[in-house]
């Protein structure tokens, strides 16, 4: 899932805090995470026996004492960052995190692990029903924290957030539903080189001919369509020709490889708004309906989708990220792959007016606007409430990668 971000809020984050303090976040995520914990653990591990002994037929996992006294490894270099080894005590709030929530994202990463983490995945699965104290000890015994810095030594970066929209759509065009969502044009791949711009796609006969028969569904709101293009994935409540209403997912399939331009930034640069959040953009469009097309054409990038069934899929997880595994609400982030490899556990610390986070997350996605050493986009979940909160987050960030002990760190 490759996405951009529209957030243009420039408020600076407050000073660091080790407590998780999220405006409505716990209400948003708690229900889905509880279901995820139950369903994922039930299918990944046998029932936990009474007592404190190891699981039946499973050898016990030998762990250290968590003393954090081993000699530190050397600093490691990545193409866009450097990793400085630190003690676990440096990680803010490391004792307070609800690790069982993060374990679901770790289990997902183990579906497509990198060579560095693959040897640990058996233990990750076996530890899924362990207590948080045992999981904490496992992390300290197996993983070495590294502070992520820019090559210039800067440790502070930026956190934004993204989500999966839920949108009403129609399989057939109508006077109301007249905005198409397209699959990839015939003969075009996900990385096919620059193609027609958004304006050309909507106006040139040659572009329209190339997209003949490629409409997945029709939407009725140009702003919601742009939201879907920016987020890169969404859930459609779609009306079929026979009147049935189904839920399907449209996932990122590729783009026209034109540069991404923020429509919120365009409005700010034109001096047309002071509030470039989605509510502010919608309010401007309501007052200036004749300029909607001009606004949308200011972003030449166009996203193509593929349809995925939601029947038989655990809907408590999000779409697949760039790592190829389903995203976990509140525990998956998008990163710059030149700084942090996919599948890497990351300690995230960020404070701001909307949310304060100190928690274990997994680097499982990327995005064209997610660039830099200390940069992350936080997967909030799906639906209106997730979108309202995600759209307001733009704040200070610090990151620590957790790398397997004894495994060389390789850049690239």
Tab-separated table of C-alpha atoms in Angstrom:
chain	number	residue	atom	x	y	z
A	1	UNK	CA	0.000	0.000	0.000
A	2	UNK	CA	1.656	3.203	-1.163
A	3	UNK	CA	0.107	6.450	-0.031
A	4	UNK	CA	0.725	10.139	0.389
A	5	UNK	CA	-0.260	12.511	3.160
A	6	UNK	CA	-2.254	15.722	2.911
A	7	UNK	CA	-1.582	16.957	6.436
A	8	UNK	CA	-0.422	20.595	6.389
A	9	UNK	CA	-0.742	21.408	10.099
A	10	UNK	CA	2.488	23.064	11.255
A	11	UNK	CA	1.962	22.956	15.040
A	12	UNK	CA	5.097	21.766	16.850
A	13	UNK	CA	4.893	18.832	19.222
A	14	UNK	CA	5.070	19.271	22.965
A	15	UNK	CA	7.894	17.861	25.084
A	16	UNK	CA	8.369	14.097	25.294
A	17	UNK	CA	6.100	11.998	27.470
A	18	UNK	CA	6.274	8.294	28.187
A	19	UNK	CA	2.538	7.838	28.686
A	20	UNK	CA	0.167	6.802	25.929
A	21	UNK	CA	-2.337	9.630	25.772
A	22	UNK	CA	-4.542	9.462	22.695
A	23	UNK	CA	-7.584	11.597	21.981
A	24	UNK	CA	-10.259	8.946	21.328
A	25	UNK	CA	-7.559	6.552	20.116
A	26	UNK	CA	-8.226	3.897	22.716
A	27	UNK	CA	-11.934	3.963	21.840
A	28	UNK	CA	-11.067	3.697	18.175
A	29	UNK	CA	-8.614	0.807	18.461
A	30	UNK	CA	-9.483	-1.137	21.599
A	31	UNK	CA	-12.382	-3.119	20.138
A	32	UNK	CA	-10.587	-4.153	16.967
A	33	UNK	CA	-7.363	-4.937	18.799
A	34	UNK	CA	-9.191	-7.131	21.295
A	35	UNK	CA	-10.710	-9.133	18.467
A	36	UNK	CA	-7.347	-9.322	16.706
A	37	UNK	CA	-5.638	-10.602	19.840
A	38	UNK	CA	-8.224	-13.297	20.343
A	39	UNK	CA	-8.508	-14.446	16.743
A	40	UNK	CA	-4.817	-14.302	15.886
A	41	UNK	CA	-3.619	-16.001	19.032
A	42	UNK	CA	-6.281	-18.671	18.750
A	43	UNK	CA	-5.019	-19.731	15.333
A	44	UNK	CA	-1.307	-19.303	15.970
A	45	UNK	CA	-0.769	-21.074	19.289
A	46	UNK	CA	-2.225	-23.924	21.355
A	47	UNK	CA	-4.218	-23.145	24.508
A	48	UNK	CA	-2.072	-21.934	27.348
A	49	UNK	CA	-1.952	-24.475	30.156
A	50	UNK	CA	-2.328	-23.605	33.799
A	51	UNK	CA	0.830	-23.118	35.806
A	52	UNK	CA	4.028	-21.424	34.754
A	53	UNK	CA	5.720	-24.226	32.839
A	54	UNK	CA	6.423	-24.281	29.086
A	55	UNK	CA	3.732	-25.062	26.528
A	56	UNK	CA	3.067	-28.796	26.025
A	57	UNK	CA	5.429	-30.461	23.539
A	58	UNK	CA	7.367	-27.214	23.156
A	59	UNK	CA	10.892	-26.762	24.492
A	60	UNK	CA	11.274	-23.804	26.813
A	61	UNK	CA	12.840	-20.660	25.384
A	62	UNK	CA	16.091	-19.848	27.103
A	63	UNK	CA	16.213	-16.145	27.882
A	64	UNK	CA	18.727	-13.940	29.599
A	65	UNK	CA	18.020	-11.970	32.735
A	66	UNK	CA	17.300	-8.734	30.856
A	67	UNK	CA	20.132	-6.959	32.641
A	68	UNK	CA	21.042	-4.944	29.501
A	69	UNK	CA	24.741	-5.108	30.417
A	70	UNK	CA	26.222	-6.647	27.279
A	71	UNK	CA	28.822	-4.664	25.309
A	72	UNK	CA	27.174	-2.446	22.700
A	73	UNK	CA	27.720	-3.213	19.003
A	74	UNK	CA	29.149	-0.586	16.649
A	75	UNK	CA	27.128	2.143	14.959
A	76	UNK	CA	25.535	0.928	11.716
A	77	UNK	CA	24.930	2.908	8.536
A	78	UNK	CA	21.895	2.762	6.262
A	79	UNK	CA	21.552	4.699	2.981
A	80	UNK	CA	19.456	7.424	4.640
A	81	UNK	CA	20.230	7.042	8.343
A	82	UNK	CA	22.665	5.825	10.904
A	83	UNK	CA	21.801	3.527	13.778
A	84	UNK	CA	23.458	4.271	17.107
A	85	UNK	CA	23.334	1.381	19.634
A	86	UNK	CA	21.783	2.278	23.001
A	87	UNK	CA	20.637	0.619	26.197
A	88	UNK	CA	16.997	-0.376	26.604
A	89	UNK	CA	16.705	2.196	29.370
A	90	UNK	CA	16.890	4.968	26.761
A	91	UNK	CA	13.533	3.980	25.231
A	92	UNK	CA	10.760	6.205	26.703
A	93	UNK	CA	7.904	4.273	28.293
A	94	UNK	CA	9.339	0.882	27.430
A	95	UNK	CA	7.901	-0.733	30.572
A	96	UNK	CA	4.353	0.563	30.040
A	97	UNK	CA	3.469	-0.680	26.552
A	98	UNK	CA	0.720	-3.282	26.028
A	99	UNK	CA	2.996	-5.655	24.143
A	100	UNK	CA	0.285	-8.217	23.364
A	101	UNK	CA	-1.169	-5.681	20.912
A	102	UNK	CA	2.168	-5.307	19.130
A	103	UNK	CA	2.649	-9.078	19.006
A	104	UNK	CA	-0.124	-9.325	16.420
A	105	UNK	CA	1.853	-7.061	14.087
A	106	UNK	CA	5.008	-9.106	14.772
A	107	UNK	CA	3.137	-12.284	13.848
A	108	UNK	CA	2.005	-10.638	10.625
A	109	UNK	CA	5.593	-9.648	9.754
A	110	UNK	CA	6.593	-13.273	10.309
A	111	UNK	CA	4.353	-14.229	7.387
A	112	UNK	CA	6.963	-12.585	5.134
A	113	UNK	CA	10.049	-12.142	7.310
A	114	UNK	CA	13.359	-10.709	6.224
A	115	UNK	CA	16.424	-13.014	6.472
A	116	UNK	CA	17.511	-11.203	9.647
A	117	UNK	CA	14.253	-11.910	11.489
A	118	UNK	CA	13.232	-15.266	10.029
A	119	UNK	CA	15.165	-17.314	12.639
A	120	UNK	CA	13.221	-15.588	15.442
A	121	UNK	CA	9.731	-16.167	14.060
A	122	UNK	CA	9.269	-19.558	15.699
A	123	UNK	CA	9.866	-17.964	19.080
A	124	UNK	CA	7.625	-15.013	18.210
A	125	UNK	CA	4.757	-17.412	17.535
A	126	UNK	CA	5.392	-19.409	20.696
A	127	UNK	CA	5.556	-16.222	22.790
A	128	UNK	CA	2.194	-14.939	21.542
A	129	UNK	CA	0.358	-16.227	24.646
A	130	UNK	CA	3.087	-15.333	27.119
A	131	UNK	CA	2.655	-12.637	29.730
A	132	UNK	CA	3.784	-9.102	28.949
A	133	UNK	CA	6.637	-9.529	31.430
A	134	UNK	CA	7.805	-12.594	29.500
A	135	UNK	CA	7.433	-10.791	26.185
A	136	UNK	CA	9.396	-7.844	27.564
A	137	UNK	CA	12.179	-10.189	28.655
A	138	UNK	CA	12.185	-11.858	25.240
A	139	UNK	CA	12.577	-8.504	23.478
A	140	UNK	CA	15.496	-7.521	25.711
A	141	UNK	CA	17.149	-10.910	25.296
A	142	UNK	CA	16.821	-11.145	21.529
A	143	UNK	CA	16.866	-7.573	20.194
A	144	UNK	CA	19.320	-4.682	20.379
A	145	UNK	CA	17.939	-1.118	20.291
A	146	UNK	CA	19.531	1.406	17.934
A	147	UNK	CA	18.599	5.085	17.922
A	148	UNK	CA	17.755	6.209	14.387
A	149	UNK	CA	19.500	9.418	13.341
A	150	UNK	CA	20.099	11.331	10.164
A	151	UNK	CA	23.614	11.251	8.769
A	152	UNK	CA	23.880	14.784	10.184
A	153	UNK	CA	23.143	13.482	13.691
A	154	UNK	CA	19.574	14.812	13.911
A	155	UNK	CA	17.382	12.586	16.058
A	156	UNK	CA	14.060	14.443	15.680
A	157	UNK	CA	11.772	13.778	12.748
A	158	UNK	CA	8.085	13.891	11.873
A	159	UNK	CA	5.101	11.636	12.497
A	160	UNK	CA	1.962	11.735	10.368
A	161	UNK	CA	-0.899	9.257	10.185
A	162	UNK	CA	-3.008	7.505	7.573
A	163	UNK	CA	-6.090	5.326	7.513
A	164	UNK	CA	-8.396	3.258	5.304
A	165	UNK	CA	-11.493	5.196	4.189
A	166	UNK	CA	-14.946	3.602	4.171
A	167	UNK	CA	-16.871	4.879	1.172
A	168	UNK	CA	-20.255	4.348	-0.493
A	169	UNK	CA	-19.991	3.400	-4.180
A	170	UNK	CA	-21.962	1.958	-7.076
A	171	UNK	CA	-21.051	-0.687	-9.618
A	172	UNK	CA	-22.987	1.209	-12.295
A	173	UNK	CA	-22.669	4.920	-13.198
A	174	UNK	CA	-25.614	7.150	-12.363
A	175	UNK	CA	-26.273	10.868	-12.321
A	176	UNK	CA	-25.077	10.839	-8.700
A	177	UNK	CA	-22.297	8.242	-8.904
A	178	UNK	CA	-20.178	9.533	-11.770
A	179	UNK	CA	-16.569	9.502	-10.519
A	180	UNK	CA	-14.715	6.366	-11.674
A	181	UNK	CA	-12.171	4.259	-9.801
A	182	UNK	CA	-9.925	2.618	-12.373
A	183	UNK	CA	-7.869	-0.541	-12.485
A	184	UNK	CA	-4.467	-0.376	-14.196
A	185	UNK	CA	-4.750	0.368	-17.926
A	186	UNK	CA	-4.100	-2.522	-20.282
A	187	UNK	CA	-0.393	-3.233	-20.682
A	188	UNK	CA	0.648	-0.976	-17.811
A	189	UNK	CA	2.523	-2.296	-14.775
A	190	UNK	CA	2.754	-0.848	-11.265
A	191	UNK	CA	5.982	0.931	-12.296
A	192	UNK	CA	5.366	1.751	-15.916
A	193	UNK	CA	6.959	5.180	-16.258
A	194	UNK	CA	5.171	8.549	-16.568
A	195	UNK	CA	1.701	8.325	-18.073
A	196	UNK	CA	-1.105	10.862	-18.612
A	197	UNK	CA	-1.688	13.416	-15.824
A	198	UNK	CA	-4.894	13.499	-13.803
A	199	UNK	CA	-6.274	16.247	-16.039
A	200	UNK	CA	-5.348	14.349	-19.198
A	201	UNK	CA	-6.895	11.132	-17.875
A	202	UNK	CA	-10.172	12.961	-17.407
A	203	UNK	CA	-10.120	14.891	-20.715
A	204	UNK	CA	-8.040	13.220	-23.446
A	205	UNK	CA	-9.793	10.668	-25.703
A	206	UNK	CA	-6.585	8.592	-25.937
A	207	UNK	CA	-6.412	8.230	-22.151
A	208	UNK	CA	-10.105	7.406	-21.958
A	209	UNK	CA	-9.698	4.771	-24.654
A	210	UNK	CA	-6.840	3.137	-22.718
A	211	UNK	CA	-9.112	2.934	-19.660
A	212	UNK	CA	-12.085	1.470	-21.489
A	213	UNK	CA	-13.554	-1.376	-19.446
A	214	UNK	CA	-11.268	-0.672	-16.474
A	215	UNK	CA	-13.781	0.949	-14.113
A	216	UNK	CA	-14.036	-0.922	-10.799
A	217	UNK	CA	-16.733	1.258	-9.234
A	218	UNK	CA	-18.226	4.744	-9.273
A	219	UNK	CA	-18.168	7.284	-6.446
A	220	UNK	CA	-20.295	10.359	-5.817
A	221	UNK	CA	-17.879	12.733	-4.058
A	222	UNK	CA	-14.695	14.141	-5.661
A	223	UNK	CA	-13.142	14.855	-2.260
A	224	UNK	CA	-13.738	11.287	-1.057
A	225	UNK	CA	-12.252	10.059	-4.324
A	226	UNK	CA	-9.140	12.156	-3.731
A	227	UNK	CA	-8.935	10.879	-0.145
A	228	UNK	CA	-8.975	7.340	-1.518
A	229	UNK	CA	-6.218	8.188	-4.015
A	230	UNK	CA	-4.075	9.699	-1.273
A	231	UNK	CA	-4.587	6.912	1.268
A	232	UNK	CA	-4.037	4.228	-1.384
A	233	UNK	CA	-6.707	1.813	-0.163
A	234	UNK	CA	-10.290	1.804	1.035
A	235	UNK	CA	-13.351	-0.225	1.884
A	236	UNK	CA	-16.305	0.251	-0.418
A	237	UNK	CA	-19.924	-0.326	0.492
A	238	UNK	CA	-20.902	-1.047	-3.067
A	239	UNK	CA	-24.302	-1.510	-4.672
A	240	UNK	CA	-24.277	-4.238	-7.316
A	241	UNK	CA	-26.454	-4.117	-10.462
A	242	UNK	CA	-28.921	-6.574	-8.882
A	243	UNK	CA	-29.342	-4.285	-5.858
A	244	UNK	CA	-27.207	-6.305	-3.440
A	245	UNK	CA	-24.924	-4.274	-1.187
A	246	UNK	CA	-21.478	-5.750	-0.511
A	247	UNK	CA	-18.266	-4.668	1.150
A	248	UNK	CA	-15.122	-4.911	-0.952
A	249	UNK	CA	-11.635	-3.486	-0.644
A	250	UNK	CA	-9.893	-1.495	-3.341
A	251	UNK	CA	-6.135	-1.725	-2.893
A	252	UNK	CA	-3.282	0.162	-4.486
A	253	UNK	CA	-2.224	-1.251	-7.860
A	254	UNK	CA	-0.027	1.526	-9.277
A	255	UNK	CA	0.020	5.161	-10.387
A	256	UNK	CA	0.577	7.238	-13.503
A	257	UNK	CA	4.062	8.018	-12.105
A	258	UNK	CA	3.387	11.742	-12.119
A	259	UNK	CA	4.568	13.841	-9.144
A	260	UNK	CA	2.279	14.052	-6.130
A	261	UNK	CA	1.075	17.581	-5.289
A	262	UNK	CA	-0.938	18.274	-2.147
A	263	UNK	CA	-4.291	19.898	-2.884
A	264	UNK	CA	-4.235	21.324	0.639
A	265	UNK	CA	-0.882	22.975	-0.067
A	266	UNK	CA	-2.261	24.348	-3.350
A	267	UNK	CA	-5.130	26.004	-1.472
A	268	UNK	CA	-2.723	27.483	1.072
A	269	UNK	CA	-0.332	28.740	-1.600
A	270	UNK	CA	-3.231	30.392	-3.441
A	271	UNK	CA	-4.278	32.109	-0.226
A	272	UNK	CA	-7.710	30.492	-0.481
A	273	UNK	CA	-7.861	28.820	2.944
A	274	UNK	CA	-6.172	28.856	6.309
A	275	UNK	CA	-7.426	25.393	7.254
A	276	UNK	CA	-6.148	22.782	4.771
A	277	UNK	CA	-7.453	19.744	6.661
A	278	UNK	CA	-10.111	17.636	4.928
A	279	UNK	CA	-12.964	19.477	6.702
A	280	UNK	CA	-11.430	22.776	5.561
A	281	UNK	CA	-11.052	21.540	1.977
A	282	UNK	CA	-14.653	20.285	1.919
A	283	UNK	CA	-15.898	23.622	3.250
A	284	UNK	CA	-14.003	25.491	0.501
A	285	UNK	CA	-15.424	23.212	-2.203
A	286	UNK	CA	-18.954	23.730	-0.857
A	287	UNK	CA	-18.431	27.475	-1.262
A	288	UNK	CA	-16.635	27.183	-4.622
A	289	UNK	CA	-18.162	24.188	-6.473
A	290	UNK	CA	-17.149	25.605	-9.847
A	291	UNK	CA	-13.457	25.298	-8.942
A	292	UNK	CA	-13.534	21.669	-7.768
A	293	UNK	CA	-12.013	20.383	-10.992
A	294	UNK	CA	-9.264	23.013	-10.916
A	295	UNK	CA	-8.399	21.965	-7.365
A	296	UNK	CA	-8.263	18.263	-8.192
A	297	UNK	CA	-6.178	18.844	-11.317
A	298	UNK	CA	-3.565	20.643	-9.206
A	299	UNK	CA	-2.448	17.127	-8.200
A	300	UNK	CA	-1.268	15.396	-11.407
A	301	UNK	CA	-0.769	12.012	-9.722
A	302	UNK	CA	-3.476	9.424	-10.336
A	303	UNK	CA	-3.825	6.107	-8.494
A	304	UNK	CA	-5.101	2.856	-9.989
A	305	UNK	CA	-6.650	0.130	-7.842
A	306	UNK	CA	-7.377	-3.569	-7.735
A	307	UNK	CA	-10.455	-5.066	-6.127
A	308	UNK	CA	-10.081	-7.503	-3.245
A	309	UNK	CA	-12.867	-9.501	-1.620
A	310	UNK	CA	-13.463	-8.986	2.096
A	311	UNK	CA	-15.420	-12.219	2.474
A	312	UNK	CA	-13.240	-14.753	4.237
A	313	UNK	CA	-10.721	-12.067	5.250
A	314	UNK	CA	-10.142	-10.965	8.834
A	315	UNK	CA	-11.644	-7.491	8.590
A	316	UNK	CA	-10.000	-6.499	11.882
A	317	UNK	CA	-6.765	-5.969	9.971
A	318	UNK	CA	-6.106	-3.320	7.370
A	319	UNK	CA	-4.929	-3.683	3.781
A	320	UNK	CA	-1.574	-5.182	2.914
A	321	UNK	CA	1.348	-2.794	3.204
A	322	UNK	CA	4.465	-2.703	1.085
A	323	UNK	CA	5.949	-5.589	3.086
A	324	UNK	CA	3.106	-7.732	1.767
A	325	UNK	CA	1.358	-8.328	5.112
A	326	UNK	CA	-1.896	-6.936	6.505
A	327	UNK	CA	-1.514	-3.772	8.581
A	328	UNK	CA	-2.431	-3.739	12.278
A	329	UNK	CA	-4.274	-0.646	13.583
A	330	UNK	CA	-2.069	1.320	15.944
A	331	UNK	CA	0.905	-1.015	15.460
A	332	UNK	CA	1.972	-0.635	11.824
A	333	UNK	CA	3.929	2.257	10.364
A	334	UNK	CA	5.073	3.317	6.929
A	335	UNK	CA	8.766	4.241	6.717
A	336	UNK	CA	11.440	5.249	4.257
A	337	UNK	CA	12.975	1.928	3.279
A	338	UNK	CA	16.333	3.640	2.872
A	339	UNK	CA	16.293	4.240	6.620
A	340	UNK	CA	14.474	1.203	8.066
A	341	UNK	CA	13.938	-2.187	6.335
A	342	UNK	CA	10.458	-3.692	6.129
A	343	UNK	CA	9.523	-6.021	8.972
A	344	UNK	CA	11.760	-4.313	11.533
A	345	UNK	CA	10.327	-3.788	15.042
A	346	UNK	CA	10.574	-0.099	15.952
A	347	UNK	CA	10.140	1.762	19.217
A	348	UNK	CA	8.155	4.909	18.404
A	349	UNK	CA	7.956	7.968	20.645
A	350	UNK	CA	5.903	11.004	19.687
A	351	UNK	CA	3.969	13.681	21.543
A	352	UNK	CA	1.626	16.327	20.247
A	353	UNK	CA	-1.709	18.066	20.691
A	354	UNK	CA	-3.694	15.135	19.267
A	355	UNK	CA	-1.831	12.041	20.411
A	356	UNK	CA	1.093	10.927	22.570
A	357	UNK	CA	2.638	7.558	21.791
A	358	UNK	CA	5.431	5.462	23.260
A	359	UNK	CA	5.009	1.994	21.805
A	360	UNK	CA	6.312	-0.924	19.804
A	361	UNK	CA	5.353	-0.804	16.123
A	362	UNK	CA	6.390	-2.651	12.976
A	363	UNK	CA	7.762	-1.099	9.779
A	364	UNK	CA	5.402	-2.680	7.259
A	365	UNK	CA	4.578	-0.035	4.667
A	366	UNK	CA	5.907	2.947	2.732
A	367	UNK	CA	4.604	6.015	0.933
A	368	UNK	CA	5.812	8.573	-1.589
A	369	UNK	CA	5.683	11.334	1.061
A	370	UNK	CA	7.387	9.213	3.715
A	371	UNK	CA	10.973	10.264	3.113
A	372	UNK	CA	13.836	10.750	5.545
A	373	UNK	CA	15.786	9.109	8.350
A	374	UNK	CA	13.347	9.760	11.218
A	375	UNK	CA	10.008	9.676	9.406
A	376	UNK	CA	6.942	7.522	9.962
A	377	UNK	CA	3.295	7.390	8.959
A	378	UNK	CA	1.161	5.737	11.642
A	379	UNK	CA	-1.671	3.415	10.523
A	380	UNK	CA	-4.700	4.563	12.503
A	381	UNK	CA	-7.277	2.030	11.272
A	382	UNK	CA	-10.346	2.663	9.137
A	383	UNK	CA	-13.514	4.680	8.981
A	384	UNK	CA	-14.551	8.248	9.701
A	385	UNK	CA	-13.221	8.558	13.244
A	386	UNK	CA	-9.827	7.172	12.257
A	387	UNK	CA	-9.723	9.620	9.353
A	388	UNK	CA	-10.622	12.597	11.518
A	389	UNK	CA	-7.794	11.838	13.935
A	390	UNK	CA	-5.239	10.773	11.322
A	391	UNK	CA	-5.749	13.979	9.344
A	392	UNK	CA	-4.756	16.153	12.304
A	393	UNK	CA	-1.512	14.417	13.243
A	394	UNK	CA	1.742	16.103	12.273
A	395	UNK	CA	4.185	16.179	15.153
A	396	UNK	CA	7.655	15.462	16.471
A	397	UNK	CA	9.032	11.920	16.318
A	398	UNK	CA	11.905	9.799	17.581
A	399	UNK	CA	12.572	6.209	16.508
A	400	UNK	CA	14.636	3.275	17.728
A	401	UNK	CA	14.974	0.120	15.614
A	402	UNK	CA	15.152	-3.228	17.417
A	403	UNK	CA	17.569	-5.500	15.546
A	404	UNK	CA	18.330	-9.182	16.268
A	405	UNK	CA	21.385	-9.548	18.476
A	406	UNK	CA	24.356	-11.098	16.747
A	407	UNK	CA	22.984	-10.401	13.261
A	408	UNK	CA	25.082	-7.964	11.196
A	409	UNK	CA	23.280	-4.781	10.160
A	410	UNK	CA	23.539	-4.274	6.432
A	411	UNK	CA	22.598	-1.095	4.618
A	412	UNK	CA	20.625	-0.971	1.395
